[in-house]
Amino acid sequence: MTTLGAVFRPQNAPERLRSVALAADSAGLEQLWLWEDCFLESGIASAAAALAWTERLHVGVGLLPVPLRNVALTAMESATLHRLFPGRVTLAVGHGVQDWMEQVGARAESPLTLLREHLGALRGLLGGESVTVDGRYVRLDGVALDYPPHGPAPVLSGATGPRTLRLSGEASDGTVLVAGTGPDGVRRARTLVDEGRAAAARTDHHPLVVYLLAATGPDAAERVRAELATKKGGDGFGVAGDAAAVAEAVRRLAEAGADSVILEPTPDEPDTEAFVRFTAEEVRPLVLS
């Protein structure tokens, strides 16, 4: 069964998060996803607050840019969330936007190498291992967490290009695909992820999380078109309309192989609280029918 969620975009001021998280929790939304975009809001701090304010809501962060983060710090923060809120956290890491990484002096010459090293070390640390790495970018000397997660703590990876998708299949526990990715893009991604999994002899389930740009209301189509025009990657896939139209788009992505579809509002969404309630109360029943 496909999981349905929504995004709290960091274009919203941080003080807006509480009311959106509470609206999502009370409406029965399955997942609320946050972003760590430069130079807007912290993914970890926002996730901790949203989890503390709510009772049932599952919170995802997609994604944490690895050039900004020492892997030991990412592991400590991730483990803390998993210990405080077991079963309610999903974290994804990725390259980050390269222009932003350049702007803060953190751009890697080989983003793929950095991501590979970060994923291996992070998964090891969260698995309770003592990790020693002498890589090109990641260097750890007998590092182990005193408080690793009690149970599984999957690490997802954001990916778009073929090499990163293969790496995600090989070295992560799931893949996050950008908004604009249509059914054909989901199928292509699944093929490339599976190539990586086969190369690493992995047989575990590898979920695909897909952001779906969505809007409802009288100006929905115009808002979706404008936002899709700014997207890099993807297939130009989005949806504007009522709950039935959005549910149909969700079903198409699910049939193509998406395990989770996360509705992404446009940056000018006038009422984010209403958007999460629309997702949970109007779209979800139609997806289930």
Short mmCIF file of C-alpha atoms in Angstrom, two decimals:
data_model
loop_
_atom_site.label_atom_id
_atom_site.label_comp_id
_atom_site.label_asym_id
_atom_site.label_seq_id
_atom_site.Cartn_x
_atom_site.Cartn_y
_atom_site.Cartn_z
CA MET A 1 0.00 0.00 0.00
CA THR A 2 1.36 3.39 -0.98
CA THR A 3 2.07 5.83 1.84
CA LEU A 4 0.81 9.38 1.33
CA GLY A 5 2.38 12.48 2.82
CA ALA A 6 2.96 16.18 2.34
CA VAL A 7 5.87 18.61 2.44
CA PHE A 8 6.31 21.55 4.78
CA ARG A 9 8.42 23.71 2.51
CA PRO A 10 11.15 25.77 4.21
CA GLN A 11 9.93 28.83 2.32
CA ASN A 12 7.46 28.92 5.21
CA ALA A 13 8.90 30.65 8.27
CA PRO A 14 9.94 28.21 11.04
CA GLU A 15 7.26 29.50 13.38
CA ARG A 16 4.63 28.20 10.93
CA LEU A 17 5.72 24.60 11.46
CA ARG A 18 3.86 23.99 14.72
CA SER A 19 0.40 24.72 13.36
CA VAL A 20 1.08 22.70 10.19
CA ALA A 21 2.40 19.71 12.14
CA LEU A 22 -0.59 19.79 14.49
CA ALA A 23 -2.99 20.03 11.55
CA ALA A 24 -1.28 17.06 9.90
CA ASP A 25 -1.37 15.00 13.09
CA SER A 26 -5.03 15.71 13.85
CA ALA A 27 -6.05 14.99 10.25
CA GLY A 28 -4.30 11.62 10.29
CA LEU A 29 -1.65 12.48 7.69
CA GLU A 30 0.79 9.60 7.45
CA GLN A 31 3.98 11.56 6.84
CA LEU A 32 5.19 15.16 6.91
CA TRP A 33 8.46 15.81 5.09
CA LEU A 34 10.90 18.66 5.73
CA TRP A 35 13.87 19.96 3.76
CA GLU A 36 17.26 21.30 4.78
CA ASP A 37 17.58 23.88 2.03
CA CYS A 38 20.24 26.58 2.21
CA PHE A 39 19.79 29.06 3.74
CA LEU A 40 16.35 28.50 5.14
CA GLU A 41 15.84 25.99 7.95
CA SER A 42 17.61 23.16 9.74
CA GLY A 43 16.20 19.76 8.89
CA ILE A 44 17.12 18.15 12.21
CA ALA A 45 15.92 21.00 14.46
CA SER A 46 12.64 21.23 12.55
CA ALA A 47 12.12 17.47 12.67
CA ALA A 48 12.73 17.35 16.44
CA ALA A 49 10.18 20.11 17.03
CA ALA A 50 7.54 18.57 14.76
CA LEU A 51 7.95 15.16 16.40
CA ALA A 52 7.72 16.62 19.90
CA TRP A 53 4.55 18.56 19.08
CA THR A 54 2.73 15.55 17.63
CA GLU A 55 1.62 12.10 18.76
CA ARG A 56 1.45 9.89 15.66
CA LEU A 57 2.89 11.83 12.75
CA HIS A 58 5.86 10.29 10.94
CA VAL A 59 8.43 12.94 9.97
CA GLY A 60 10.87 12.66 7.08
CA VAL A 61 13.79 14.91 6.22
CA GLY A 62 14.66 14.81 2.59
CA LEU A 63 17.33 15.67 2.40
CA LEU A 64 20.39 16.53 4.51
CA PRO A 65 23.21 17.76 2.20
CA VAL A 66 26.32 15.73 3.00
CA PRO A 67 28.91 18.39 2.04
CA LEU A 68 27.64 20.52 4.94
CA ARG A 69 27.81 17.73 7.53
CA ASN A 70 30.44 15.72 9.32
CA VAL A 71 29.10 12.18 9.23
CA ALA A 72 29.61 11.66 12.97
CA LEU A 73 27.40 14.66 13.72
CA THR A 74 24.73 13.44 11.30
CA ALA A 75 24.83 10.04 13.00
CA MET A 76 24.55 11.56 16.50
CA GLU A 77 21.59 13.73 15.51
CA SER A 78 19.88 10.91 13.64
CA ALA A 79 20.34 8.42 16.47
CA THR A 80 18.97 10.92 18.98
CA LEU A 81 15.79 11.36 16.94
CA HIS A 82 15.38 7.60 16.52
CA ARG A 83 15.83 7.03 20.27
CA LEU A 84 13.42 9.82 21.24
CA PHE A 85 10.78 9.02 18.63
CA PRO A 86 11.17 5.36 17.63
CA GLY A 87 9.48 4.37 14.41
CA ARG A 88 8.51 7.94 13.50
CA VAL A 89 11.60 9.20 11.66
CA THR A 90 12.96 8.83 8.13
CA LEU A 91 16.12 10.65 7.11
CA ALA A 92 17.62 11.04 3.65
CA VAL A 93 20.99 12.43 2.64
CA GLY A 94 22.25 13.65 -0.71
CA HIS A 95 24.56 15.82 -2.75
CA GLY A 96 22.82 19.10 -1.99
CA VAL A 97 22.55 21.91 -4.53
CA GLN A 98 26.05 22.37 -5.87
CA ASP A 99 25.79 26.16 -6.23
CA TRP A 100 24.89 26.40 -2.53
CA MET A 101 27.73 24.06 -1.59
CA GLU A 102 30.11 26.29 -3.56
CA GLN A 103 28.69 29.36 -1.82
CA VAL A 104 29.59 28.02 1.64
CA GLY A 105 32.96 26.60 0.61
CA ALA A 106 31.84 22.98 0.94
CA ARG A 107 31.58 21.82 -2.68
CA ALA A 108 33.26 18.45 -3.23
CA GLU A 109 35.31 17.74 -6.31
CA SER A 110 33.64 14.32 -6.49
CA PRO A 111 30.12 14.49 -5.01
CA LEU A 112 29.57 10.80 -5.81
CA THR A 113 32.63 9.71 -3.84
CA LEU A 114 31.59 11.87 -0.89
CA LEU A 115 28.07 10.45 -0.89
CA ARG A 116 29.34 6.87 -1.09
CA GLU A 117 31.71 7.39 1.83
CA HIS A 118 29.09 9.24 3.90
CA LEU A 119 26.42 6.57 3.34
CA GLY A 120 28.72 3.72 4.31
CA ALA A 121 29.91 5.42 7.47
CA LEU A 122 26.47 6.68 8.49
CA ARG A 123 24.78 3.30 8.08
CA GLY A 124 27.57 1.65 10.04
CA LEU A 125 27.36 4.13 12.91
CA LEU A 126 23.58 3.88 13.12
CA GLY A 127 23.92 0.11 13.09
CA GLY A 128 25.98 0.27 16.29
CA GLU A 129 29.33 -0.45 14.68
CA SER A 130 32.73 1.00 15.52
CA VAL A 131 33.69 2.68 12.27
CA THR A 132 37.15 3.44 10.96
CA VAL A 133 37.34 5.09 7.55
CA ASP A 134 40.25 6.74 5.76
CA GLY A 135 38.50 7.97 2.67
CA ARG A 136 38.91 10.88 0.34
CA TYR A 137 36.36 12.92 2.29
CA VAL A 138 35.24 10.88 5.30
CA ARG A 139 37.79 10.06 8.00
CA LEU A 140 36.82 8.30 11.22
CA ASP A 141 39.09 6.56 13.72
CA GLY A 142 37.27 4.00 15.82
CA VAL A 143 34.09 6.08 16.13
CA ALA A 144 31.04 4.45 17.70
CA LEU A 145 27.82 5.93 19.05
CA ASP A 146 27.17 5.51 22.76
CA TYR A 147 23.44 5.65 22.02
CA PRO A 148 22.74 4.06 18.64
CA PRO A 149 19.12 3.50 17.66
CA HIS A 150 17.39 0.60 19.39
CA GLY A 151 16.04 -0.73 16.11
CA PRO A 152 16.44 -0.29 12.36
CA ALA A 153 17.32 3.25 11.28
CA PRO A 154 17.18 3.25 7.48
CA VAL A 155 19.18 5.89 5.63
CA LEU A 156 17.68 7.04 2.34
CA SER A 157 19.45 8.89 -0.44
CA GLY A 158 18.20 11.62 -2.73
CA ALA A 159 19.06 10.85 -6.33
CA THR A 160 18.34 12.00 -9.87
CA GLY A 161 21.15 11.06 -12.26
CA PRO A 162 21.93 7.49 -13.32
CA ARG A 163 25.16 7.15 -11.33
CA THR A 164 23.61 8.45 -8.13
CA LEU A 165 20.55 6.24 -8.56
CA ARG A 166 22.77 3.17 -8.94
CA LEU A 167 24.76 4.26 -5.89
CA SER A 168 21.56 4.72 -3.94
CA GLY A 169 20.52 1.16 -4.73
CA GLU A 170 23.91 -0.13 -3.71
CA ALA A 171 24.62 1.88 -0.57
CA SER A 172 21.37 3.28 0.89
CA ASP A 173 18.11 1.89 2.24
CA GLY A 174 15.75 3.81 -0.05
CA THR A 175 15.67 6.57 -2.66
CA VAL A 176 13.96 9.96 -2.74
CA LEU A 177 13.00 11.29 -6.19
CA VAL A 178 12.43 14.97 -6.93
CA ALA A 179 9.11 16.56 -7.78
CA GLY A 180 8.48 16.54 -11.51
CA THR A 181 9.30 12.83 -11.75
CA GLY A 182 6.51 11.12 -13.66
CA PRO A 183 5.58 7.44 -13.94
CA ASP A 184 8.18 6.79 -16.65
CA GLY A 185 10.81 8.47 -14.47
CA VAL A 186 9.85 6.28 -11.53
CA ARG A 187 10.25 3.18 -13.68
CA ARG A 188 13.66 4.38 -14.95
CA ALA A 189 14.75 5.10 -11.39
CA ARG A 190 13.64 1.65 -10.22
CA THR A 191 15.66 0.01 -12.99
CA LEU A 192 18.81 1.95 -12.10
CA VAL A 193 18.36 1.42 -8.36
CA ASP A 194 17.93 -2.30 -8.97
CA GLU A 195 21.15 -2.36 -10.98
CA GLY A 196 22.95 -0.95 -7.96
CA ARG A 197 21.28 -3.42 -5.64
CA ALA A 198 22.26 -6.32 -7.87
CA ALA A 199 25.88 -5.12 -8.00
CA ALA A 200 25.94 -5.12 -4.19
CA ALA A 201 24.03 -8.43 -3.94
CA ARG A 202 21.32 -6.70 -1.91
CA THR A 203 17.96 -8.40 -1.65
CA ASP A 204 16.24 -6.20 0.95
CA HIS A 205 13.28 -4.03 -0.03
CA HIS A 206 14.34 -0.63 -1.34
CA PRO A 207 11.49 1.91 -1.11
CA LEU A 208 11.08 4.76 -3.59
CA VAL A 209 9.79 8.04 -2.17
CA VAL A 210 8.49 10.43 -4.84
CA TYR A 211 7.61 14.09 -4.39
CA LEU A 212 4.53 15.10 -6.40
CA LEU A 213 4.01 18.80 -7.03
CA ALA A 214 0.32 19.44 -6.39
CA ALA A 215 -2.12 22.32 -6.01
CA THR A 216 -5.84 22.74 -5.65
CA GLY A 217 -8.09 25.76 -5.99
CA PRO A 218 -8.99 28.22 -8.77
CA ASP A 219 -5.38 29.13 -9.70
CA ALA A 220 -3.89 25.67 -9.17
CA ALA A 221 -2.90 24.94 -12.77
CA GLU A 222 -1.08 28.25 -13.15
CA ARG A 223 0.82 27.75 -9.90
CA VAL A 224 1.90 24.22 -10.81
CA ARG A 225 3.05 25.29 -14.29
CA ALA A 226 5.10 28.14 -12.86
CA GLU A 227 6.81 25.92 -10.30
CA LEU A 228 7.53 23.08 -12.74
CA ALA A 229 9.29 25.61 -14.97
CA THR A 230 11.85 26.15 -12.19
CA LYS A 231 12.56 22.45 -11.61
CA LYS A 232 15.77 20.78 -12.71
CA GLY A 233 15.43 17.09 -13.45
CA GLY A 234 12.21 15.16 -13.50
CA ASP A 235 9.72 14.83 -16.33
CA GLY A 236 7.59 17.91 -15.79
CA PHE A 237 4.98 15.84 -13.97
CA GLY A 238 2.63 17.58 -11.55
CA VAL A 239 -1.06 17.79 -10.81
CA ALA A 240 -3.59 20.56 -10.37
CA GLY A 241 -7.22 20.05 -9.50
CA ASP A 242 -9.55 18.51 -7.00
CA ALA A 243 -8.97 15.51 -4.77
CA ALA A 244 -9.95 13.06 -7.52
CA ALA A 245 -7.35 14.51 -9.92
CA VAL A 246 -4.62 14.42 -7.29
CA ALA A 247 -5.51 10.88 -6.24
CA GLU A 248 -5.30 9.72 -9.87
CA ALA A 249 -1.79 11.18 -10.18
CA VAL A 250 -0.80 9.43 -6.93
CA ARG A 251 -2.14 6.12 -8.24
CA ARG A 252 -0.17 6.50 -11.48
CA LEU A 253 3.07 6.96 -9.53
CA ALA A 254 2.22 4.06 -7.23
CA GLU A 255 1.53 1.78 -10.19
CA ALA A 256 4.94 2.78 -11.61
CA GLY A 257 6.65 1.67 -8.40
CA ALA A 258 6.49 4.50 -5.87
CA ASP A 259 6.20 3.22 -2.30
CA SER A 260 5.51 6.69 -0.87
CA VAL A 261 4.07 9.72 -2.66
CA ILE A 262 4.64 13.01 -0.88
CA LEU A 263 2.55 15.92 -2.09
CA GLU A 264 4.66 19.03 -2.51
CA PRO A 265 2.75 22.33 -2.41
CA THR A 266 3.86 25.23 -4.55
CA PRO A 267 5.96 27.90 -2.78
CA ASP A 268 3.00 30.29 -2.95
CA GLU A 269 0.53 27.82 -1.43
CA PRO A 270 -1.83 30.16 0.47
CA ASP A 271 -2.80 27.76 3.27
CA THR A 272 -0.38 24.98 4.16
CA GLU A 273 -2.55 23.76 7.04
CA ALA A 274 -5.46 23.33 4.64
CA PHE A 275 -3.13 21.58 2.17
CA VAL A 276 -2.14 18.89 4.67
CA ARG A 277 -5.76 18.39 5.69
CA PHE A 278 -6.75 18.14 2.00
CA THR A 279 -4.07 15.47 1.54
CA ALA A 280 -5.16 13.40 4.53
CA GLU A 281 -8.91 13.85 4.50
CA GLU A 282 -9.80 14.18 0.81
CA VAL A 283 -7.03 12.62 -1.29
CA ARG A 284 -6.12 9.66 0.92
CA PRO A 285 -9.61 8.03 0.95
CA LEU A 286 -9.66 8.13 -2.85
CA VAL A 287 -6.21 6.55 -3.10
CA LEU A 288 -7.38 3.75 -0.83
CA SER A 289 -10.63 3.14 -2.73
#
